[in-house]
Coordinates of C-alpha atoms in Angstrom, one line a residue:
M1 CA 13.4 11.4 -25.2
L2 CA 13.0 10.5 -21.7
K3 CA 10.5 8.3 -20.2
K4 CA 10.2 8.0 -16.7
I5 CA 8.4 4.8 -15.3
A6 CA 7.2 3.7 -11.9
I7 CA 6.8 0.0 -11.4
A8 CA 4.1 0.0 -8.5
S9 CA 2.0 -2.2 -6.4
Q10 CA 0.3 -1.8 -3.1
K11 CA 1.4 -5.5 -2.5
G12 CA 3.8 -7.4 -1.9
G13 CA 5.2 -10.8 -3.4
V14 CA 3.9 -9.5 -6.8
G15 CA 7.3 -9.0 -8.5
K16 CA 8.1 -5.7 -8.5
T17 CA 11.3 -5.8 -7.4
T18 CA 12.5 -8.2 -10.0
T19 CA 10.2 -6.7 -12.8
S20 CA 12.1 -3.4 -12.1
V21 CA 16.0 -4.9 -12.2
N22 CA 15.3 -7.2 -14.8
L23 CA 13.4 -5.2 -17.0
A24 CA 16.0 -2.3 -16.6
A25 CA 18.6 -4.8 -17.2
S26 CA 17.0 -6.1 -20.5
L27 CA 16.0 -1.9 -21.9
A28 CA 20.2 -1.7 -21.2
I29 CA 21.4 -4.9 -23.0
L30 CA 18.9 -3.6 -26.1
E31 CA 21.5 -0.5 -25.6
R32 CA 18.8 2.1 -24.0
R33 CA 20.7 4.3 -21.2
I34 CA 19.1 3.6 -18.1
L35 CA 18.5 4.9 -14.3
L36 CA 17.0 2.3 -12.1
I37 CA 16.3 3.9 -9.0
D38 CA 15.7 2.2 -5.7
L39 CA 12.7 4.0 -3.9
D40 CA 11.8 1.0 -1.7
P41 CA 13.7 1.0 1.4
Q42 CA 14.2 -2.9 1.8
G43 CA 16.8 -2.1 -1.0
C44 CA 16.9 -5.5 -2.9
A45 CA 16.8 -3.5 -6.5
G46 CA 20.6 -2.4 -5.5
I47 CA 21.7 -6.2 -4.2
A48 CA 20.0 -7.5 -6.8
C49 CA 21.9 -5.4 -9.2
G50 CA 25.7 -5.7 -7.2
I51 CA 25.6 -2.9 -5.1
T52 CA 26.0 -4.1 -1.7
N53 CA 25.9 -2.1 1.8
N54 CA 29.4 -1.6 1.9
R55 CA 29.1 0.2 -1.7
A56 CA 26.1 1.9 -1.1
M57 CA 27.7 5.2 1.0
R58 CA 25.4 7.8 -1.0
G59 CA 21.5 6.4 -2.2
I60 CA 18.3 7.9 -2.6
Y61 CA 18.1 8.9 1.2
D62 CA 20.8 11.5 0.3
L63 CA 18.2 13.3 -2.3
F64 CA 15.1 13.4 0.2
V65 CA 16.9 14.0 3.1
K66 CA 20.2 15.6 2.9
K67 CA 19.7 17.1 -0.6
V68 CA 22.5 16.3 -2.4
P69 CA 22.2 16.5 -6.3
I70 CA 20.9 13.0 -8.2
V71 CA 24.3 13.2 -10.2
E72 CA 26.1 12.6 -7.3
L73 CA 24.6 9.5 -6.3
I74 CA 24.9 7.4 -9.3
Y75 CA 26.4 3.8 -9.9
R76 CA 27.8 2.2 -12.5
T77 CA 26.7 -1.6 -12.7
E78 CA 28.4 -4.3 -14.7
I79 CA 25.8 -4.2 -17.6
P80 CA 26.8 -1.1 -20.2
Y81 CA 24.3 1.6 -19.9
L82 CA 22.5 0.3 -16.9
D83 CA 23.0 3.1 -13.6
I84 CA 21.4 2.8 -10.1
I85 CA 20.5 4.9 -7.5
P86 CA 20.6 2.5 -4.9
A87 CA 18.1 2.7 -1.4
N88 CA 20.7 3.5 1.1
I89 CA 18.5 3.1 4.4
W90 CA 20.1 1.2 7.0
S91 CA 18.2 1.8 10.3
N92 CA 14.1 2.8 11.3
I93 CA 15.1 6.2 12.1
A94 CA 16.8 6.9 8.5
E95 CA 13.8 5.1 6.6
E96 CA 11.4 7.7 9.0
E97 CA 13.5 10.8 8.0
M98 CA 13.1 9.6 4.3
V99 CA 9.5 8.9 4.8
Q100 CA 9.7 12.4 5.9
G101 CA 11.5 14.1 3.1
S102 CA 9.1 12.5 0.3
K103 CA 6.5 14.3 1.7
N104 CA 7.8 17.4 -0.6
R105 CA 7.2 15.4 -3.6
S106 CA 8.8 17.9 -5.8
I107 CA 12.2 16.4 -4.2
L108 CA 12.4 14.1 -7.1
A109 CA 10.8 15.2 -9.6
N110 CA 12.7 18.0 -9.6
S111 CA 16.4 16.6 -9.1
L112 CA 15.5 14.8 -12.3
Y113 CA 16.0 17.5 -14.9
E114 CA 19.7 17.1 -14.3
V115 CA 19.6 13.7 -16.1
T116 CA 17.2 15.0 -18.6
F117 CA 19.2 14.2 -21.6
V118 CA 21.4 11.6 -20.4
Y119 CA 18.8 8.4 -19.7
D120 CA 16.2 7.3 -22.4
Y121 CA 14.3 5.5 -19.4
I122 CA 14.5 6.0 -15.8
L123 CA 12.9 3.0 -13.6
F124 CA 11.4 3.9 -10.1
D125 CA 11.2 0.9 -7.9
C126 CA 8.7 1.7 -5.2
P127 CA 7.6 0.5 -2.2
P128 CA 4.5 -2.5 -1.6
S129 CA 2.5 0.2 0.0
L130 CA 0.7 3.6 -0.6
S131 CA 3.1 5.7 1.4
H132 CA 4.5 9.1 1.0
I133 CA 7.4 7.6 -1.0
T134 CA 5.4 5.7 -3.8
V135 CA 3.4 8.8 -4.3
A136 CA 6.8 10.4 -4.8
G137 CA 7.9 8.0 -7.3
I138 CA 4.4 8.1 -9.1
T139 CA 4.8 11.8 -9.2
A140 CA 7.5 12.4 -10.6
A141 CA 7.3 9.5 -13.4
D142 CA 5.3 9.4 -16.7
S143 CA 3.5 6.3 -16.6
I144 CA 3.1 3.4 -13.9
I145 CA 3.3 -0.4 -14.8
I146 CA 1.8 -2.3 -12.0
P147 CA 2.8 -5.8 -11.7
V148 CA 0.0 -8.4 -10.8
Q149 CA 0.7 -12.0 -9.6
S150 CA -1.7 -14.6 -11.3
E151 CA -3.7 -15.0 -8.1
Y152 CA -7.3 -14.0 -7.0
Y153 CA -5.8 -11.9 -3.8
S154 CA -3.5 -9.8 -6.1
Y155 CA -5.7 -9.4 -8.8
H156 CA -8.2 -7.7 -5.8
A157 CA -5.8 -5.6 -4.2
F158 CA -5.2 -3.0 -6.6
E159 CA -8.5 -1.4 -6.6
S160 CA -7.8 1.3 -3.7
F161 CA -4.0 1.4 -5.8
I162 CA -6.2 2.8 -9.1
K163 CA -7.9 5.2 -6.6
L164 CA -4.7 6.5 -6.0
I165 CA -3.4 7.1 -9.4
R166 CA -6.3 9.2 -9.8
T167 CA -6.1 11.1 -6.9
I168 CA -1.9 11.6 -8.3
R169 CA -3.7 12.8 -11.5
Y170 CA -6.1 15.4 -10.4
G171 CA -4.0 17.1 -7.7
L172 CA -0.1 16.3 -8.9
N173 CA 0.6 14.8 -11.7
P174 CA -1.8 15.4 -14.5
S175 CA 0.1 13.6 -17.1
I176 CA 0.5 10.2 -15.4
E177 CA -1.0 7.0 -17.7
I178 CA -0.9 3.3 -16.8
E179 CA 1.9 1.8 -19.0
G180 CA 0.3 -1.7 -18.5
F181 CA -0.6 -4.1 -16.1
L182 CA 1.6 -7.2 -15.9
L183 CA 1.1 -10.6 -15.1
T184 CA 4.0 -12.3 -13.1
M185 CA 4.4 -15.7 -12.2
Y186 CA 2.3 -17.0 -14.9
D187 CA 1.6 -20.6 -14.6
P188 CA -0.4 -21.7 -18.3
R189 CA -0.9 -25.2 -16.9
T190 CA -3.4 -23.4 -14.5
R191 CA -7.4 -22.5 -15.1
L192 CA -6.4 -19.6 -12.6
S193 CA -3.9 -17.8 -14.1
A194 CA -5.6 -18.4 -17.5
N195 CA -8.8 -16.3 -16.0
I196 CA -6.9 -13.2 -14.4
K197 CA -5.8 -12.7 -17.2
Q198 CA -8.9 -12.5 -19.3
K199 CA -10.4 -11.0 -16.5
L200 CA -7.5 -8.1 -16.7
R201 CA -7.7 -8.0 -20.6
Q202 CA -11.7 -7.7 -20.3
R203 CA -11.5 -4.9 -17.1
F204 CA -8.5 -2.9 -18.8
P205 CA -8.7 -3.1 -22.6
G206 CA -5.1 -2.4 -24.4
K207 CA -3.5 -1.9 -20.9
V208 CA -2.4 -5.5 -20.0
F209 CA 0.9 -6.2 -21.5
N210 CA 0.9 -9.4 -24.1
I211 CA 4.1 -10.1 -22.5
V212 CA 3.3 -12.6 -19.2
I213 CA 6.3 -13.5 -16.5
P214 CA 6.4 -17.0 -16.0
R215 CA 7.3 -18.9 -12.7
S216 CA 11.2 -19.3 -13.3
A217 CA 13.9 -20.6 -11.0
A218 CA 16.4 -18.1 -12.8
L219 CA 14.5 -15.3 -11.5
A220 CA 14.2 -16.6 -7.9
E221 CA 17.5 -17.6 -7.7
A222 CA 19.7 -14.5 -9.9
P223 CA 19.1 -11.8 -6.5
A224 CA 21.3 -14.2 -4.4
Y225 CA 24.3 -14.3 -7.2
K226 CA 23.6 -10.0 -7.3
Q227 CA 23.2 -10.3 -10.8
P228 CA 19.8 -9.7 -12.4
A229 CA 18.6 -12.8 -14.3
I230 CA 20.0 -12.2 -18.3
L231 CA 23.4 -12.2 -16.3
F232 CA 23.0 -15.1 -14.5
N233 CA 21.2 -17.5 -17.2
I234 CA 19.8 -15.7 -20.4
S235 CA 17.9 -18.7 -21.6
S236 CA 16.1 -19.0 -18.6
A237 CA 12.2 -18.6 -19.5
G238 CA 12.1 -15.2 -17.2
A239 CA 15.4 -13.5 -18.6
Q240 CA 13.9 -14.2 -22.3
A241 CA 9.9 -12.8 -20.6
Y242 CA 11.7 -9.7 -19.4
L243 CA 13.8 -9.5 -22.8
R244 CA 10.6 -9.6 -25.0
L245 CA 8.5 -7.2 -22.3
A246 CA 11.3 -4.6 -23.1
E247 CA 10.8 -5.1 -27.0
E248 CA 7.5 -4.5 -26.2
I249 CA 7.4 -0.8 -24.6
I250 CA 10.5 0.2 -26.6
T251 CA 8.0 -0.8 -29.7
S252 CA 4.9 0.7 -27.6
E253 CA 7.0 4.2 -27.2
E254 CA 7.8 4.3 -30.8
K255 CA 4.3 3.8 -31.6
S256 CA 3.3 6.5 -29.7
K257 CA 5.8 8.9 -30.8
E258 CA 4.4 8.5 -34.5
V259 CA 1.1 9.4 -33.4
M260 CA 2.6 12.4 -31.6
D261 CA 4.2 13.1 -34.8
A262 CA 1.4 13.2 -36.6
G263 CA -0.7 15.1 -34.3
V264 CA -3.0 12.7 -32.7
D265 CA -4.7 14.0 -29.7
V266 CA -4.7 10.5 -27.7
K267 CA -7.3 10.9 -24.5
H268 CA -6.2 9.5 -21.3
S269 CA -8.7 6.2 -20.4
S270 CA -11.9 6.5 -18.2
Y271 CA -10.6 4.3 -15.5
E272 CA -7.5 5.7 -15.1

């Protein structure tokens, strides 16, 4: 069954696109059929998957502005099972047109019916803001992964983002859930990283991933080679962390299906 996950945070520099690209690649390596949709006008997810400017003749801009069917916007990557729709936005005018188009929050959500039975997971790399594009991505998703950099400011930056999720739940997408908070750029040698992890787990019990993403040279260097870290250096700590994250998500999904099959009614947590 298809699951749609938005990777989103209002704060930039927390590893959002790194998570989108490397989680998508890791799920694909585990033979899940993945569609990564780059909603960020910066277009970094597409570049990291080898879709350069001269290749991306069509992309997410054409969905929101020109209403091109989503199946015509999909590109293959060098990883089997991983497809991508890049963010082909090359000017400020085009970005503004896409922002205006994304005010119709149903465009993205409705377009996905065409690929419901094609993929196991669809991941949305959302912009680092509370923009209409981010709202459209969360509205189309089943759940959200929120990357949190292991530092003080990042921890305190998501208060308004949690409020946005509540607003979307009550007005646009009643079924949206928090898939989990993901600690990124984690340094086990520092007391701060440990404190941030402890505070998150105390405040959001059961909603913080067991896997943390360490600081990793491979994660930083791989985009320059237009590759996910798993292709650039599969033995690196960063690549291995995202593989374990993919396994954790798959395991959690399988357990959720077992609960649903057993007829248990799982309620939303109050903090969501």
